[in-house]
Amino acid sequence: MNSFDSWPALLVVDVEGNGTNPPDLVEIAALPVRAGQPDTTAAGAWLIRPERPVTARAVGIHGLTNAVLADKPAWAELADQVHDFLGQDWICAHNAHVDYRELLRHLPKWEPAGVIDTLRLARATYKNLPSYSLDALIKHVAPDLSQAPRVGRHRATYDAYATAQLLLAMATHYETWDQVVAAAVPPGLPGAPEPEQEPTLW
């Protein structure tokens, strides 16, 4: 990458749900990336008491039990704070359709400047990997996770940090921010490059 300084304001986000369909959010992390580094000092992280109980399957994934969340704020108490924190910055997530969809469902008046998907970026950057899951990419790229939150995989703060490090590692394969955008923003999501129009006579 020629210069991370040219990047717009960007938050790497991750959300965890309670396992219902559609899910209630139980955890959100939003980690700023500044000057080519994740800025943990300015990160946002929220635990949320869901309206419906956390399913056993979801507990088995992220470990957030109903007891852990019982004294946490409900979404209605946090929505404005999360909305203000996200602002109109770009967001980045792994398999970003999911995180973007759930954040938008919970924050219907929010709209980011753009959506970077590290899953899409990984498929463009590393051809023919057997898997592009977050675990597979962590193994393939071997990013420095020594400063990651100690809560472990499948917690929003850890996954956001790992995703940020993967994004920065993959970005070094591209010369400009616009090239990253072209490779990483899914069609139809905010920030997607406009398709080139065929010239016409009028």
CSV table of C-alpha atoms in Angstrom, one decimal:
chain,number,residue,atom,x,y,z
A,1,MET,CA,0.0,0.0,0.0
A,2,ASN,CA,1.4,3.3,-0.9
A,3,SER,CA,-0.1,5.3,2.0
A,4,PHE,CA,-2.5,4.5,4.7
A,5,ASP,CA,-2.7,8.2,5.4
A,6,SER,CA,-5.0,8.6,2.4
A,7,TRP,CA,-7.6,6.3,3.8
A,8,PRO,CA,-10.9,7.8,5.0
A,9,ALA,CA,-12.2,7.3,8.5
A,10,LEU,CA,-12.7,3.5,8.9
A,11,LEU,CA,-14.2,1.3,11.7
A,12,VAL,CA,-13.8,-2.4,11.7
A,13,VAL,CA,-17.0,-3.8,13.2
A,14,ASP,CA,-18.2,-7.1,14.5
A,15,VAL,CA,-21.5,-8.1,15.9
A,16,GLU,CA,-22.7,-11.1,17.9
A,17,GLY,CA,-26.3,-12.3,18.2
A,18,ASN,CA,-28.4,-14.3,20.6
A,19,GLY,CA,-29.0,-17.1,18.0
A,20,THR,CA,-32.7,-16.3,17.2
A,21,ASN,CA,-33.8,-15.5,13.6
A,22,PRO,CA,-33.7,-12.6,13.2
A,23,PRO,CA,-31.1,-12.2,16.0
A,24,ASP,CA,-31.1,-9.7,18.9
A,25,LEU,CA,-27.6,-8.2,19.2
A,26,VAL,CA,-25.7,-9.1,22.3
A,27,GLU,CA,-22.3,-7.6,21.5
A,28,ILE,CA,-20.9,-4.9,19.1
A,29,ALA,CA,-17.3,-3.8,18.6
A,30,ALA,CA,-16.2,-0.9,16.5
A,31,LEU,CA,-12.4,-0.5,16.1
A,32,PRO,CA,-11.0,2.5,14.4
A,33,VAL,CA,-8.1,2.0,11.9
A,34,ARG,CA,-5.8,5.1,11.9
A,35,ALA,CA,-2.5,5.5,10.0
A,36,GLY,CA,-2.4,1.9,9.2
A,37,GLN,CA,-2.9,0.6,12.8
A,38,PRO,CA,-5.9,-0.5,14.8
A,39,ASP,CA,-6.5,2.1,17.5
A,40,THR,CA,-7.7,0.1,20.5
A,41,THR,CA,-7.6,3.3,22.7
A,42,ALA,CA,-10.6,4.7,20.8
A,43,ALA,CA,-12.6,1.5,20.2
A,44,GLY,CA,-16.2,1.1,21.0
A,45,ALA,CA,-17.5,-2.0,22.6
A,46,TRP,CA,-21.0,-2.8,23.9
A,47,LEU,CA,-22.6,-5.7,25.6
A,48,ILE,CA,-26.4,-5.8,25.2
A,49,ARG,CA,-29.2,-7.6,27.1
A,50,PRO,CA,-31.3,-9.2,24.4
A,51,GLU,CA,-35.1,-9.2,24.4
A,52,ARG,CA,-35.1,-12.9,23.8
A,53,PRO,CA,-32.9,-15.4,25.6
A,54,VAL,CA,-29.6,-16.4,24.1
A,55,THR,CA,-29.8,-19.9,22.6
A,56,ALA,CA,-27.6,-22.7,23.7
A,57,ARG,CA,-26.0,-22.9,20.3
A,58,ALA,CA,-25.1,-19.2,20.4
A,59,VAL,CA,-23.7,-19.5,23.9
A,60,GLY,CA,-21.5,-22.4,22.6
A,61,ILE,CA,-20.1,-20.1,20.0
A,62,HIS,CA,-19.4,-16.8,21.8
A,63,GLY,CA,-19.8,-17.8,25.4
A,64,LEU,CA,-22.2,-14.9,26.3
A,65,THR,CA,-24.8,-16.4,28.6
A,66,ASN,CA,-28.1,-14.9,29.7
A,67,ALA,CA,-26.6,-14.6,33.2
A,68,VAL,CA,-23.6,-12.6,31.9
A,69,LEU,CA,-25.9,-10.3,29.9
A,70,ALA,CA,-28.7,-10.0,32.6
A,71,ASP,CA,-27.4,-6.6,34.0
A,72,LYS,CA,-26.4,-5.1,30.7
A,73,PRO,CA,-28.3,-2.3,29.0
A,74,ALA,CA,-31.1,-3.1,26.6
A,75,TRP,CA,-30.7,-2.1,22.9
A,76,ALA,CA,-33.0,0.9,23.3
A,77,GLU,CA,-30.6,2.3,25.9
A,78,LEU,CA,-27.6,2.0,23.6
A,79,ALA,CA,-29.0,2.7,20.1
A,80,ASP,CA,-28.3,6.4,20.1
A,81,GLN,CA,-24.8,5.9,21.5
A,82,VAL,CA,-23.9,3.3,18.9
A,83,HIS,CA,-25.4,5.4,16.1
A,84,ASP,CA,-23.3,8.4,17.1
A,85,PHE,CA,-20.1,6.3,17.4
A,86,LEU,CA,-20.5,4.8,14.0
A,87,GLY,CA,-21.4,8.1,12.4
A,88,GLN,CA,-20.9,8.1,8.6
A,89,ASP,CA,-17.5,6.4,8.7
A,90,TRP,CA,-16.6,3.5,6.4
A,91,ILE,CA,-17.0,0.2,8.0
A,92,CYS,CA,-15.2,-3.1,7.5
A,93,ALA,CA,-16.2,-6.6,8.5
A,94,HIS,CA,-15.6,-10.2,7.6
A,95,ASN,CA,-18.6,-11.4,5.5
A,96,ALA,CA,-19.8,-7.8,5.8
A,97,HIS,CA,-23.3,-8.4,4.4
A,98,VAL,CA,-24.2,-10.0,7.8
A,99,ASP,CA,-22.9,-7.2,10.1
A,100,TYR,CA,-24.1,-4.4,7.8
A,101,ARG,CA,-27.6,-6.0,7.6
A,102,GLU,CA,-28.0,-6.4,11.3
A,103,LEU,CA,-26.6,-3.0,12.2
A,104,LEU,CA,-28.9,-1.4,9.6
A,105,ARG,CA,-31.9,-3.4,11.0
A,106,HIS,CA,-31.1,-2.1,14.5
A,107,LEU,CA,-30.2,1.4,13.3
A,108,PRO,CA,-32.5,2.2,10.4
A,109,LYS,CA,-31.4,5.8,10.1
A,110,TRP,CA,-27.7,4.9,9.9
A,111,GLU,CA,-25.8,4.7,6.7
A,112,PRO,CA,-22.0,4.3,6.4
A,113,ALA,CA,-19.9,5.9,3.7
A,114,GLY,CA,-19.0,2.4,2.5
A,115,VAL,CA,-18.6,-1.2,3.4
A,116,ILE,CA,-15.4,-3.1,3.1
A,117,ASP,CA,-15.7,-6.9,3.2
A,118,THR,CA,-12.5,-8.7,4.1
A,119,LEU,CA,-14.0,-12.0,2.9
A,120,ARG,CA,-14.4,-10.5,-0.6
A,121,LEU,CA,-11.0,-8.9,-0.4
A,122,ALA,CA,-9.4,-12.2,0.7
A,123,ARG,CA,-10.8,-14.0,-2.3
A,124,ALA,CA,-9.4,-11.3,-4.6
A,125,THR,CA,-6.0,-11.2,-2.8
A,126,TYR,CA,-5.3,-14.9,-2.1
A,127,LYS,CA,-6.4,-17.1,-5.0
A,128,ASN,CA,-7.5,-20.7,-4.5
A,129,LEU,CA,-7.3,-21.0,-0.7
A,130,PRO,CA,-9.4,-24.0,0.5
A,131,SER,CA,-11.2,-21.7,3.0
A,132,TYR,CA,-11.7,-18.0,3.5
A,133,SER,CA,-13.1,-18.2,7.0
A,134,LEU,CA,-11.7,-15.9,9.6
A,135,ASP,CA,-9.8,-18.8,11.2
A,136,ALA,CA,-8.4,-20.0,7.9
A,137,LEU,CA,-7.2,-16.5,7.0
A,138,ILE,CA,-5.6,-16.0,10.4
A,139,LYS,CA,-3.7,-19.2,9.9
A,140,HIS,CA,-2.7,-18.2,6.3
A,141,VAL,CA,-1.7,-14.6,6.9
A,142,ALA,CA,-0.4,-15.1,10.5
A,143,PRO,CA,-1.2,-11.5,11.6
A,144,ASP,CA,0.2,-10.1,14.8
A,145,LEU,CA,-2.6,-10.7,17.4
A,146,SER,CA,-0.4,-10.3,20.5
A,147,GLN,CA,-2.3,-7.1,21.4
A,148,ALA,CA,-5.8,-8.5,20.7
A,149,PRO,CA,-8.3,-8.5,23.5
A,150,ARG,CA,-8.0,-11.6,25.6
A,151,VAL,CA,-11.6,-12.6,25.3
A,152,GLY,CA,-10.9,-15.0,22.4
A,153,ARG,CA,-12.4,-15.9,19.1
A,154,HIS,CA,-16.1,-15.3,18.4
A,155,ARG,CA,-16.2,-12.4,20.7
A,156,ALA,CA,-16.8,-9.1,18.9
A,157,THR,CA,-13.7,-7.2,20.2
A,158,TYR,CA,-11.3,-10.0,19.3
A,159,ASP,CA,-12.8,-10.7,15.9
A,160,ALA,CA,-12.8,-6.9,15.1
A,161,TYR,CA,-9.1,-6.7,16.0
A,162,ALA,CA,-8.2,-9.8,14.0
A,163,THR,CA,-10.2,-8.5,11.0
A,164,ALA,CA,-8.4,-5.2,11.2
A,165,GLN,CA,-5.0,-6.9,11.1
A,166,LEU,CA,-6.1,-9.0,8.1
A,167,LEU,CA,-7.4,-5.9,6.3
A,168,LEU,CA,-4.1,-4.1,6.8
A,169,ALA,CA,-2.1,-7.1,5.7
A,170,MET,CA,-4.1,-7.6,2.5
A,171,ALA,CA,-4.1,-3.8,1.7
A,172,THR,CA,-0.3,-4.0,1.2
A,173,HIS,CA,-1.1,-5.9,-2.0
A,174,TYR,CA,-2.8,-2.9,-3.5
A,175,GLU,CA,-1.3,0.5,-4.4
A,176,THR,CA,-4.3,2.8,-3.7
A,177,TRP,CA,-7.4,3.0,-1.5
A,178,ASP,CA,-9.5,2.9,-4.7
A,179,GLN,CA,-8.0,-0.4,-5.6
A,180,VAL,CA,-8.9,-1.8,-2.2
A,181,VAL,CA,-12.5,-0.5,-2.6
A,182,ALA,CA,-12.7,-2.1,-6.1
A,183,ALA,CA,-11.7,-5.5,-4.7
A,184,ALA,CA,-13.5,-5.4,-1.4
A,185,VAL,CA,-16.9,-3.6,-1.6
A,186,PRO,CA,-19.7,-6.0,-2.6
A,187,PRO,CA,-22.0,-4.8,-5.4
A,188,GLY,CA,-25.1,-3.0,-4.0
A,189,LEU,CA,-23.5,-2.0,-0.7
A,190,PRO,CA,-22.5,1.6,0.1
A,191,GLY,CA,-19.2,2.6,-1.4
A,192,ALA,CA,-19.4,0.2,-4.3
A,193,PRO,CA,-17.7,1.6,-7.4
A,194,GLU,CA,-20.2,2.8,-10.0
A,195,PRO,CA,-20.1,0.5,-13.1
A,196,GLU,CA,-18.6,2.2,-16.1
A,197,GLN,CA,-21.3,3.5,-18.5
A,198,GLU,CA,-21.2,3.0,-22.2
A,199,PRO,CA,-20.7,6.3,-23.9
A,200,THR,CA,-23.8,7.6,-25.8
A,201,LEU,CA,-24.4,10.3,-28.3
A,202,TRP,CA,-26.5,12.3,-25.8
